[in-house]
Short mmCIF file of C-alpha atoms in Angstrom, two decimals:
data_model
loop_
_atom_site.label_atom_id
_atom_site.label_comp_id
_atom_site.label_asym_id
_atom_site.label_seq_id
_atom_site.Cartn_x
_atom_site.Cartn_y
_atom_site.Cartn_z
CA MET A 512 -160.50 146.32 -45.73
CA ILE A 513 -160.83 142.43 -45.51
CA ASP A 514 -158.28 140.57 -43.75
CA HIS A 515 -156.43 137.17 -44.90
CA GLN A 516 -155.23 133.89 -44.11
CA LEU A 517 -151.80 132.19 -44.52
CA VAL A 518 -151.62 128.39 -44.84
CA THR A 519 -149.09 126.01 -45.82
CA ASP A 520 -149.39 124.41 -49.18
CA GLU A 521 -150.49 121.30 -46.81
CA LEU A 522 -153.28 122.62 -45.21
CA ALA A 523 -154.77 124.60 -48.21
CA ALA A 524 -155.23 121.42 -50.17
CA ARG A 525 -157.78 120.50 -47.19
CA LEU A 526 -159.78 123.68 -47.63
CA VAL A 527 -163.78 122.57 -47.63
CA PRO A 528 -164.84 124.44 -50.75
CA GLY A 529 -167.30 127.43 -50.16
CA SER A 530 -166.29 127.59 -46.48
CA VAL A 531 -164.71 130.77 -46.81
CA GLU A 532 -166.92 133.82 -44.85
CA VAL A 533 -166.21 137.31 -44.63
CA LEU A 534 -167.65 138.11 -41.16
CA GLN A 535 -169.51 141.85 -41.43
CA LEU A 536 -168.73 143.15 -38.00
CA GLN A 537 -169.48 146.54 -39.07
CA GLU A 538 -173.44 145.70 -39.28
CA VAL A 539 -173.58 144.69 -35.70
CA ILE A 540 -171.30 146.81 -34.12
CA ALA A 541 -171.96 150.68 -34.25
CA ASP A 542 -169.01 152.71 -36.14
CA TYR A 543 -166.56 149.70 -36.22
CA SER A 544 -164.07 151.20 -38.02
CA GLN A 545 -163.76 153.73 -35.84
CA THR A 546 -164.11 151.96 -32.54
CA THR A 547 -162.82 148.55 -32.86
CA SER A 548 -160.59 147.58 -36.25
CA ASP A 549 -160.49 148.65 -40.02
CA HIS A 550 -160.15 144.98 -40.63
CA LEU A 551 -163.10 142.26 -41.20
CA PRO A 552 -161.86 138.87 -40.42
CA VAL A 553 -162.04 136.18 -42.27
CA LEU A 554 -163.42 132.35 -41.39
CA ALA A 555 -162.77 129.19 -43.52
CA ARG A 556 -162.80 125.66 -42.45
CA TYR A 557 -160.30 122.82 -43.52
CA ARG A 558 -160.74 118.87 -43.40
CA LEU A 559 -158.04 118.26 -40.64
CA ASP A 560 -158.81 114.37 -40.03
CA GLY A 561 -156.07 111.63 -40.32
CA LEU A 562 -153.37 114.32 -39.35
CA PRO A 563 -150.95 113.18 -36.27
CA PRO A 564 -151.73 114.47 -33.04
CA PRO A 565 -148.81 117.39 -32.09
CA PRO A 566 -146.46 115.46 -29.76
CA PRO A 567 -146.75 115.22 -26.00
CA PRO A 568 -144.40 118.05 -23.84
CA PRO A 569 -141.14 117.01 -22.45
CA PRO A 570 -141.34 115.54 -18.87
CA PRO A 571 -140.29 117.50 -16.06
CA GLU A 572 -136.83 116.78 -14.85
CA PRO A 573 -136.41 113.64 -12.24
CA SER A 574 -136.09 115.75 -9.04
CA VAL A 575 -136.94 114.65 -5.36
CA VAL A 576 -137.60 117.07 -2.64
CA LEU A 577 -137.57 116.50 1.31
CA LEU A 578 -140.36 118.85 2.34
CA SER A 579 -140.32 118.22 6.59
CA PRO A 580 -138.57 118.25 8.98
CA HIS A 581 -136.69 121.30 7.66
CA SER A 582 -133.09 122.24 8.68
CA GLY A 583 -131.98 123.47 11.66
CA GLN A 584 -135.84 121.84 13.54
CA SER A 585 -135.12 121.02 16.74
CA LEU A 586 -136.52 116.87 17.24
CA GLN A 587 -137.28 114.86 20.31
CA ALA A 588 -135.52 112.09 21.20
CA ALA A 589 -137.81 108.46 21.49
CA GLN A 590 -140.52 110.73 19.59
CA THR A 591 -142.35 110.08 16.49
CA VAL A 592 -141.92 112.58 13.89
CA GLU A 593 -143.61 112.54 10.15
CA ILE A 594 -141.21 112.88 7.31
CA ARG A 595 -142.75 114.44 3.94
CA TRP A 596 -141.57 114.46 0.67
CA ARG A 597 -142.35 115.02 -3.21
CA SER A 598 -140.88 113.88 -6.19
CA GLU A 599 -140.92 114.23 -9.83
CA SER A 600 -140.52 111.79 -12.72
CA VAL A 601 -139.52 109.40 -9.77
CA ALA A 602 -140.88 106.04 -9.29
CA SER A 603 -139.95 105.32 -5.82
CA VAL A 604 -137.79 106.65 -3.19
CA GLY A 605 -136.04 105.18 0.19
CA LEU A 606 -135.38 107.52 3.35
CA ASP A 607 -131.97 107.75 4.67
CA ALA A 608 -130.68 109.09 8.40
CA SER A 609 -127.28 110.06 9.23
CA SER A 610 -125.78 111.03 12.63
CA ASP A 611 -122.45 112.57 11.38
CA GLY A 612 -123.70 113.05 7.54
CA THR A 613 -121.17 111.06 6.03
CA GLN A 614 -122.40 107.42 7.11
CA TRP A 615 -126.05 106.94 6.16
CA THR A 616 -128.67 104.15 7.22
CA ARG A 617 -131.35 103.20 5.05
CA ILE A 618 -134.77 103.17 7.19
CA ALA A 619 -137.40 103.26 4.46
CA SER A 620 -137.48 101.88 0.68
CA ALA A 621 -139.93 101.15 -1.82
CA LEU A 622 -142.10 104.23 -0.72
CA PRO A 623 -143.62 106.09 -3.36
CA ALA A 624 -142.80 109.19 -5.40
CA THR A 625 -144.58 111.70 -2.92
CA GLY A 626 -145.81 110.77 0.37
CA ALA A 627 -145.16 110.50 4.35
CA TRP A 628 -143.35 108.21 6.89
CA ASP A 629 -143.58 108.85 10.44
CA TRP A 630 -140.49 107.58 12.03
CA GLU A 631 -139.13 107.07 15.81
CA VAL A 632 -136.23 109.50 16.40
CA PRO A 633 -133.16 107.70 17.70
CA GLN A 634 -131.30 108.75 20.59
CA VAL A 635 -128.36 110.95 19.07
CA ALA A 636 -127.17 114.29 19.51
CA SER A 637 -127.35 115.50 16.14
CA LEU A 638 -129.24 114.09 13.01
CA ARG A 639 -129.41 114.45 9.19
CA LEU A 640 -132.25 113.26 6.79
CA ARG A 641 -132.38 112.29 2.94
CA VAL A 642 -134.59 111.45 0.48
CA CYS A 643 -133.20 109.48 -2.70
CA ASP A 644 -134.18 107.82 -5.93
CA GLU A 645 -134.38 104.53 -5.89
CA ALA A 646 -133.36 104.27 -8.97
CA LEU A 647 -130.30 106.40 -9.01
CA ALA A 648 -128.48 106.46 -5.64
CA ASP A 649 -127.03 109.96 -5.90
CA ARG A 650 -130.09 111.67 -6.59
CA CYS A 651 -130.98 112.79 -3.36
CA HIS A 652 -132.21 115.76 -1.12
CA ASP A 653 -131.16 115.76 2.43
CA VAL A 654 -131.68 118.54 5.52
CA GLY A 655 -129.99 118.88 8.08
CA PRO A 656 -128.64 119.46 11.20
CA LEU A 657 -131.72 118.62 13.17
CA GLN A 658 -130.85 119.31 16.98
CA VAL A 659 -131.99 115.96 18.92
CA GLU A 660 -133.45 117.69 23.06
CA GLY A 661 -134.33 114.92 25.36
CA ARG A 662 -131.73 111.98 24.04
CA ALA A 663 -130.84 108.96 26.26
CA MET A 664 -127.64 108.86 27.84
CA LEU A 665 -125.55 105.94 28.87
CA ALA A 666 -122.30 105.51 30.15
CA LEU A 667 -120.16 102.20 31.76
CA ILE A 668 -118.30 103.10 34.94
CA GLU A 669 -116.82 100.04 35.51
CA PRO A 670 -115.06 97.71 35.00
CA GLN A 671 -112.76 99.62 32.72
CA GLN A 672 -109.51 97.28 33.57
CA GLY A 673 -108.65 94.75 35.18
CA ALA A 674 -108.34 90.88 35.68
CA TRP A 675 -110.92 88.23 37.00
CA SER A 676 -110.58 84.50 37.79
CA ALA A 677 -114.00 82.26 36.84
CA GLY A 678 -115.98 81.78 40.07
CA GLU A 679 -114.71 85.84 40.92
CA PRO A 680 -117.08 88.44 41.30
CA VAL A 681 -117.37 91.17 38.71
CA ALA A 682 -118.82 94.38 39.73
CA ILE A 683 -120.76 96.25 36.75
CA ARG A 684 -121.51 99.93 37.32
CA TRP A 685 -122.71 102.29 34.94
CA SER A 686 -124.60 105.99 34.68
CA ALA A 687 -127.76 106.65 32.53
CA SER A 688 -129.93 109.24 31.86
CA GLU A 689 -133.59 108.25 30.42
CA VAL A 690 -132.91 105.03 30.06
CA SER A 691 -134.97 103.04 32.30
CA GLU A 692 -133.50 99.20 31.49
CA VAL A 693 -130.49 98.41 30.55
CA ASP A 694 -128.85 95.17 29.11
CA LEU A 695 -125.08 93.53 30.24
CA SER A 696 -122.80 91.53 27.46
CA TYR A 697 -119.23 90.53 27.56
CA SER A 698 -116.61 89.87 25.00
CA VAL A 699 -113.97 87.60 24.54
CA ASP A 700 -112.43 88.83 21.09
CA GLY A 701 -112.19 92.40 21.57
CA GLY A 702 -115.36 93.42 21.27
CA MET A 703 -115.94 91.72 17.72
CA SER A 704 -119.47 89.63 18.81
CA TRP A 705 -121.25 89.37 22.44
CA VAL A 706 -122.78 87.19 24.86
CA ALA A 707 -125.53 87.95 27.11
CA ILE A 708 -124.82 88.42 30.65
CA ALA A 709 -128.38 89.83 31.69
CA GLU A 710 -131.09 91.69 30.17
CA SER A 711 -133.46 94.36 30.75
CA ILE A 712 -131.91 95.36 34.73
CA SER A 713 -134.09 97.98 35.86
CA GLN A 714 -131.65 101.39 35.98
CA TYR A 715 -132.36 101.69 39.54
CA PRO A 716 -129.76 100.49 41.23
CA ASP A 717 -127.65 101.11 38.51
CA ARG A 718 -125.07 98.15 39.23
CA PHE A 719 -124.67 94.22 39.04
CA VAL A 720 -122.67 91.89 40.13
CA TRP A 721 -121.56 89.34 37.68
CA MET A 722 -120.37 85.75 39.12
CA LEU A 723 -117.34 84.99 35.81
CA PRO A 724 -118.02 81.57 34.58
CA SER A 725 -115.26 79.44 32.93
CA LEU A 726 -113.69 81.95 30.45
CA ALA A 727 -110.22 82.04 29.10
CA SER A 728 -109.09 85.68 27.44
CA SER A 729 -106.90 88.70 27.66
CA ARG A 730 -109.13 90.73 25.19
CA GLY A 731 -112.45 90.58 27.46
CA ARG A 732 -114.79 93.54 27.33
CA ILE A 733 -117.65 94.45 29.33
CA ARG A 734 -120.83 96.56 27.72
CA ALA A 735 -123.92 98.14 28.83
CA CYS A 736 -126.69 98.76 26.26
CA CYS A 737 -129.98 100.69 26.50
CA THR A 738 -132.72 98.10 26.16
CA LEU A 739 -135.15 99.84 24.41
CA GLU A 740 -132.63 101.79 22.11
CA PRO A 741 -129.85 98.51 21.33
CA GLY A 742 -127.95 100.93 19.62
CA LEU A 743 -127.25 103.26 22.59
CA CYS A 744 -124.27 100.97 24.33
CA SER A 745 -121.30 102.03 26.37
CA GLN A 746 -118.00 99.64 26.79
CA SER A 747 -114.87 99.13 28.90
CA ALA A 748 -112.06 100.86 27.11
CA SER A 749 -109.68 98.72 27.41
CA ASP A 750 -109.25 94.91 27.05
CA LEU A 751 -110.04 92.97 30.60
CA THR A 752 -108.34 89.85 31.68
CA PHE A 753 -110.49 86.89 32.31
CA ARG A 754 -108.93 83.74 33.69
CA VAL A 755 -109.46 79.98 34.18
CA PRO A 756 -108.07 79.03 37.33
CA ALA A 757 -106.12 74.96 37.73
CA PRO A 758 -108.66 72.66 38.17
CA PRO A 759 -108.85 71.84 42.52
CA ARG A 760 -105.80 69.12 42.90
CA VAL A 761 -105.68 67.83 46.00
CA ILE A 762 -103.67 64.71 46.66
CA ILE A 763 -103.27 61.91 49.06
CA ASN A 764 -99.62 62.42 50.19
CA GLU A 765 -99.15 60.60 53.20
CA ALA A 766 -100.61 57.51 55.33
CA LEU A 767 -99.79 55.34 58.17
CA ALA A 768 -101.05 52.03 57.57
CA ASN A 769 -98.78 50.18 59.80
CA GLU A 770 -100.17 51.92 63.28
CA PRO A 771 -97.35 51.71 66.02
CA GLU A 772 -98.14 48.72 68.96
CA GLY A 773 -101.46 47.79 66.82
CA ARG A 774 -103.19 51.21 68.07
CA VAL A 775 -105.24 51.33 65.12
CA GLY A 776 -107.14 54.33 65.98
CA GLU A 777 -104.13 56.01 65.34
CA GLU A 778 -104.14 55.39 61.42
CA TYR A 779 -104.19 58.08 58.98
CA VAL A 780 -104.26 59.36 56.07
CA GLU A 781 -102.80 63.19 55.01
CA LEU A 782 -104.48 65.06 52.14
CA LEU A 783 -102.44 68.15 50.59
CA ASN A 784 -104.36 70.99 48.52
CA VAL A 785 -101.62 71.59 45.70
CA SER A 786 -103.65 73.83 43.87
CA SER A 787 -103.54 77.56 43.71
CA GLN A 788 -106.89 78.28 45.37
CA PRO A 789 -109.00 76.89 48.08
CA VAL A 790 -110.85 73.47 47.28
CA ASP A 791 -114.48 72.75 48.21
CA LEU A 792 -113.93 68.97 50.50
CA SER A 793 -117.80 69.42 51.23
CA GLY A 794 -118.91 65.61 50.11
CA TRP A 795 -115.55 63.98 49.02
CA THR A 796 -115.16 60.92 50.39
CA LEU A 797 -112.10 58.80 51.66
CA GLY A 798 -111.18 55.23 51.55
CA ASN A 799 -110.00 51.91 50.40
CA TRP A 800 -112.10 49.27 49.38
CA ALA A 801 -115.12 50.84 51.31
CA PRO A 802 -115.49 54.23 52.48
CA ARG A 803 -114.08 55.45 55.50
CA HIS A 804 -114.59 58.96 55.86
CA VAL A 805 -117.39 61.31 54.38
CA PHE A 806 -115.92 65.17 54.72
CA SER A 807 -119.25 67.41 55.88
CA PRO A 808 -120.60 70.27 54.02
CA GLY A 809 -118.60 73.68 54.50
CA THR A 810 -115.09 71.95 54.72
CA TRP A 811 -112.49 74.04 52.56
CA LEU A 812 -108.95 73.31 52.27
CA PRO A 813 -106.83 76.26 51.61
CA ALA A 814 -104.03 76.26 49.03
CA GLY A 815 -101.15 74.76 49.96
CA GLN A 816 -102.67 73.32 53.18
CA ALA A 817 -103.11 69.72 54.48
CA VAL A 818 -105.57 68.03 56.14
CA VAL A 819 -105.06 64.92 58.60
CA VAL A 820 -107.68 62.43 58.96
CA ALA A 821 -107.53 60.16 61.77
CA ALA A 822 -108.90 56.83 62.20
CA THR A 823 -110.11 58.31 65.62
CA ALA A 824 -110.28 61.43 67.56
CA ALA A 825 -108.40 59.84 70.33
CA GLY A 826 -105.87 58.65 67.77
CA ILE A 827 -105.08 62.31 66.66
CA LEU A 828 -101.75 63.14 67.70
CA ALA A 829 -100.64 65.76 69.97
CA GLY A 830 -99.86 68.94 68.20
CA VAL A 831 -101.28 68.00 64.75
CA GLN A 832 -103.21 70.98 63.38
CA ASN A 833 -106.02 70.59 61.04
CA ALA A 834 -106.87 67.14 61.68
CA LEU A 835 -109.93 65.41 61.79
CA ALA A 836 -111.13 61.89 62.77
CA SER A 837 -113.34 59.80 60.22
CA THR A 838 -116.75 59.60 60.23
CA SER A 839 -116.84 55.97 60.48
CA GLY A 840 -114.30 55.53 63.49
CA LYS A 841 -111.64 53.35 61.24
CA LEU A 842 -109.79 53.52 58.32
CA MET A 843 -109.06 49.74 58.05
CA LEU A 844 -105.36 50.59 56.42
CA GLY A 845 -103.73 47.24 55.65
CA ASN A 846 -100.06 46.63 56.82
CA GLY A 847 -99.44 44.55 54.13
CA GLY A 848 -100.21 47.07 51.63
CA GLY A 849 -103.27 48.17 49.74
CA THR A 850 -104.51 51.63 47.72
CA ILE A 851 -106.40 54.45 49.21
CA VAL A 852 -108.99 56.37 47.33
CA LEU A 853 -110.01 59.96 47.15
CA TRP A 854 -113.47 60.47 45.67
CA ASP A 855 -114.58 64.07 44.89
CA ALA A 856 -118.59 64.96 45.71
CA ASP A 857 -119.87 63.45 42.35
CA GLY A 858 -118.15 59.93 42.98
CA LEU A 859 -115.03 60.59 40.90
CA THR A 860 -112.08 59.05 41.23
CA HIS A 861 -109.79 62.22 42.63
CA ASP A 862 -106.27 60.63 43.66
CA THR A 863 -105.10 57.25 44.16
CA PHE A 864 -102.02 56.28 47.01
CA ALA A 865 -101.43 52.91 46.18
CA TYR A 866 -98.34 51.41 49.13
CA ASP A 867 -96.66 48.49 49.61
CA GLY A 868 -96.27 46.18 52.90
CA SER A 869 -92.54 46.90 53.20
CA SER A 870 -92.97 49.57 56.72
CA HIS A 871 -92.52 48.66 60.12
CA ASP A 872 -94.47 49.83 62.78
CA GLY A 873 -95.30 53.49 62.94
CA GLN A 874 -93.50 54.11 59.65
CA CYS A 875 -95.27 56.15 57.03
CA PHE A 876 -95.67 56.00 53.13
CA ASN A 877 -95.04 59.63 51.44
CA ARG A 878 -95.32 60.62 47.93
CA SER A 879 -91.45 61.13 46.81
CA PRO A 880 -91.00 64.23 45.91
CA ASP A 881 -92.78 64.99 48.49
CA GLY A 882 -95.97 67.41 47.73
CA ARG A 883 -95.87 66.25 44.24
CA PRO A 884 -98.65 65.07 42.10
CA LEU A 885 -98.50 61.87 40.57
CA ALA A 886 -94.99 61.14 42.14
CA ALA A 887 -94.38 57.79 43.54
CA VAL A 888 -94.90 56.40 46.88
CA ASP A 889 -91.79 55.60 49.21
CA LEU A 890 -90.98 55.12 52.87
CA HIS A 891 -91.10 58.18 54.51
CA THR A 892 -87.48 57.35 56.16
CA SER A 893 -85.76 58.09 52.18
CA LEU A 894 -87.02 61.47 52.54
CA SER A 895 -86.07 62.77 55.63
CA PRO A 896 -85.03 60.70 59.20
CA LEU A 897 -88.53 61.22 60.52
CA LEU A 898 -90.92 58.41 60.43
CA CYS A 899 -94.10 60.08 59.99
CA SER A 900 -94.96 64.08 59.30
CA PRO A 901 -98.66 64.50 59.79
CA GLY A 902 -100.29 68.04 58.60
CA THR A 903 -96.44 69.11 57.66
CA ALA A 904 -93.78 68.76 54.67
CA ALA A 905 -91.61 65.37 54.77
CA ASP A 906 -89.03 67.27 56.93
CA GLY A 907 -91.33 68.35 59.57
CA THR A 908 -91.54 72.04 58.16
CA ALA A 909 -94.73 73.80 57.65
CA PHE A 910 -96.18 73.39 53.75
CA GLY A 911 -95.33 76.67 51.87
CA SER A 912 -92.48 77.65 53.86
CA ARG A 913 -89.45 75.59 52.01
CA PRO A 914 -87.24 77.84 50.00
CA LEU A 915 -85.95 76.98 46.68
CA PRO A 916 -82.60 75.98 46.19
CA THR A 917 -79.67 78.20 47.48
CA THR A 918 -78.45 81.04 45.92
CA LEU A 919 -77.43 80.08 42.31
CA THR A 920 -74.18 81.99 40.99
CA LYS A 921 -73.04 81.41 37.39
CA GLU A 922 -69.55 82.75 36.86
CA ASN A 923 -67.55 82.22 33.44
CA GLU A 924 -68.57 79.07 32.08
CA PRO A 925 -69.22 78.04 28.66
CA ASN A 926 -71.66 80.41 26.65
CA GLY A 927 -75.03 78.41 27.31
CA SER A 928 -74.49 76.37 30.11
CA PRO A 929 -77.36 75.32 32.00
CA GLU A 930 -77.53 75.63 35.91
CA GLU A 931 -79.35 72.26 36.70
CA ALA A 932 -81.84 73.60 39.62
CA GLN A 933 -83.80 70.70 40.15
CA GLY A 934 -85.37 72.48 42.86
CA GLU A 935 -88.64 71.79 43.54
CA VAL A 936 -90.87 75.09 44.79
CA GLY A 937 -92.54 74.48 48.23
CA THR A 938 -96.24 73.50 47.77
CA GLY A 939 -98.41 76.46 48.52
CA ILE A 940 -96.04 78.74 47.10
CA ALA A 941 -97.74 81.48 44.86
CA VAL A 942 -94.85 83.68 44.09
CA LEU A 943 -91.13 83.46 42.99
CA GLY A 944 -89.89 86.72 43.00
CA ALA A 945 -86.60 88.65 43.43
CA ILE A 946 -84.95 87.67 40.64
CA GLU A 947 -82.05 89.56 40.46
CA ALA A 948 -79.40 89.40 37.53
CA TYR A 949 -76.23 91.36 37.55
CA GLY A 950 -74.20 92.88 34.59
CA LEU A 951 -76.60 91.53 32.01
CA ASP A 952 -75.73 92.70 28.41
CA GLN A 953 -77.36 91.33 25.27
CA ASP A 954 -78.33 88.33 27.29
CA TRP A 955 -81.44 85.72 27.37
CA PHE A 956 -82.16 84.49 30.57
CA ARG A 957 -84.61 81.23 31.01
CA LEU A 958 -86.23 79.12 34.00
CA THR A 959 -87.88 75.94 32.88
CA ILE A 960 -90.98 75.16 34.91
CA SER A 961 -92.98 71.95 35.35
CA ARG A 962 -96.68 72.40 36.33
CA PRO A 963 -98.15 69.90 38.13
CA GLY A 964 -99.78 67.42 35.64
CA ASP A 965 -98.52 69.80 32.88
CA VAL A 966 -95.59 70.24 30.39
CA GLU A 967 -92.78 72.02 30.89
CA ILE A 968 -92.54 75.79 29.86
CA SER A 969 -90.09 78.20 29.68
CA VAL A 970 -90.17 81.90 31.24
CA SER A 971 -88.39 84.33 30.36
CA ALA A 972 -87.25 87.87 31.95
CA ILE A 973 -88.35 90.88 29.86
CA ASP A 974 -86.68 94.16 30.30
CA GLY A 975 -88.10 95.93 33.85
CA LEU A 976 -91.27 93.17 35.85
CA THR A 977 -92.42 91.51 32.58
CA LEU A 978 -92.09 87.86 32.12
CA LEU A 979 -92.59 85.82 28.81
CA VAL A 980 -93.78 82.34 29.04
CA ALA A 981 -93.54 80.25 26.05
CA PRO A 982 -93.53 76.82 25.28
CA ALA A 983 -90.23 74.91 26.46
CA ASN A 984 -90.20 73.24 22.45
CA GLN A 985 -90.24 77.16 20.98
CA PRO A 986 -86.78 78.25 23.06
CA GLU A 987 -86.74 80.68 20.22
CA GLN A 988 -89.41 82.74 21.97
CA ALA A 989 -87.36 83.16 24.69
CA LEU A 990 -84.49 85.04 23.06
CA LEU A 991 -84.10 88.10 24.42
CA ASP A 992 -81.97 91.30 23.58
CA THR A 993 -82.53 93.29 26.68
CA TYR A 994 -81.37 94.42 30.17
CA PHE A 995 -83.31 93.23 33.30
CA SER A 996 -82.83 93.47 36.93
CA SER A 997 -85.61 91.69 38.78
CA ALA A 998 -89.11 90.50 37.83
CA SER A 999 -91.73 88.19 39.51
CA LEU A 1000 -93.05 84.90 38.30
CA HIS A 1001 -96.45 83.99 39.63
CA LEU A 1002 -96.30 79.71 39.87
CA ASP A 1003 -99.06 77.24 40.59
CA ALA A 1004 -98.73 75.71 44.12
CA GLY A 1005 -96.26 72.50 43.36
CA ALA A 1006 -94.80 73.69 40.64
CA TYR A 1007 -91.29 72.57 39.93
CA LEU A 1008 -88.21 74.32 38.96
CA VAL A 1009 -86.24 71.90 36.26
CA ARG A 1010 -83.38 74.38 35.28
CA LEU A 1011 -82.02 77.65 34.96
CA GLU A 1012 -80.10 78.65 31.98
CA SER A 1013 -78.88 82.00 30.90
CA ARG A 1014 -76.48 83.06 27.47
CA TRP A 1015 -74.06 86.02 27.26
CA ARG A 1016 -71.25 87.54 25.16
CA ASP A 1017 -69.18 88.68 27.56
CA GLU A 1018 -66.98 87.16 30.63
CA VAL A 1019 -68.62 89.16 33.19
CA ARG A 1020 -69.67 87.39 36.50
CA ARG A 1021 -73.41 86.19 36.17
CA HIS A 1022 -75.18 85.88 39.66
CA TYR A 1023 -78.96 84.76 40.34
CA GLU A 1024 -80.84 84.86 43.43
CA LEU A 1025 -83.96 83.22 43.59
CA GLU A 1026 -86.38 83.47 46.52
CA VAL A 1027 -89.69 82.33 47.62
CA SER A 1028 -93.12 83.39 49.52
CA SER A 1029 -96.39 82.34 50.82
CA ALA A 1030 -99.65 82.76 52.60
CA PRO A 1031 -100.45 80.17 55.40
CA GLY A 1032 -104.27 78.92 56.06
CA VAL A 1033 -106.70 76.94 57.82
CA VAL A 1034 -109.25 74.22 56.87
CA VAL A 1035 -112.80 76.11 57.56
CA PRO A 1036 -114.87 73.51 59.24
#
């Protein structure tokens, strides 16, 4: 039997004439019909030139696969790992890493469709990796979790809370593992931005003392970071308070220009520290139209204390504490009036004291009110029966020991009527405490304080031991609807109590008691 071919009409039209041929295989294969087939094959030739080529096979679906590392694999922190991948129908890929599987960070971009990338394992506990088609962000393949071993640990131990003033030491301590060097920084905005304190500090010892610069913030933070792994950080858990204390203020408070019976060696000038911190007088100069005394290195004047500079050592009056003899041996204070000047170590005028010629022999001039910066200068006898009071307040008591005005009592007065205290907080007094108020109900209570060289502020008691401080021109901030029993208020030395006010809704008795405390100090030569 002869076989046949079935072709389309289009192909039949391209048959090469005379090309049809029957292959006589029985002639070359013995017993062909019994062992092979009962058909004889037919061959034919066709002209296929000019026909379109067959269509190409469809491309594979785009895909990306991360080959290594594989899920569950353990990696070594700070070591290099090879990441390998392959993809189909993708132009380029990117690699991402995540420590939690939700937030991803791009670690490499524009990589070939198939390839490998060396990457340093970060200091995290767990890790996931993924490869993504850069043309379609959600076409990714991720693996994980990958366990990270030998990772570095860093924890800030202190400070975690507290308050410091400029110039005070701040002790910083931390604990770490697999960390060789640490960078320290601070923030004044709760950690939004950071400023370097020190860099590349050796892990041993794991502590650092930072002298607080002139910073003012109630939202301070301190942070320690691994130098070689900046993302490994630990910071204070709560806000820290950085304070800038009031600038040092030393005033010329008293002077004896008209010496008794011509004993010029007894002329003296009294300086008073009215700031809340000790003042270094090293290199400061006292004089009038010429320098008369230069303070030696290491001379400190404690807060609220006075130092008396006499013309000569022999002229220092008996019983006067913290007294020095002038370095020039004379003060040359004119009896008919003049101006005494105090210059700081930079040669800048710190204070002046102008007096007239109205005194008589042995009578001093004094600030009025006593110990108040920028106050007028008057005869000492206008403040006290005493002619002079070298080293003490005008009334002869120690600076810082004078109480506020006696107990202020308000009872059944018109609503909002102020008690005009007009009492000066004694120089050197740092704390106004034991503010007691009885029977307050839906009330507000306000003290108005004038600080040296500053505007008035209103201080209002809140529930418990807390105080709200508000500018005096914003009294609405001082309105209170709470009961309180006591509070403490920290004041700058030389602060001035202007008035005390209260407002109530009933007619019960109001009783206020104001007390003060202070600490003595000495001049350190």
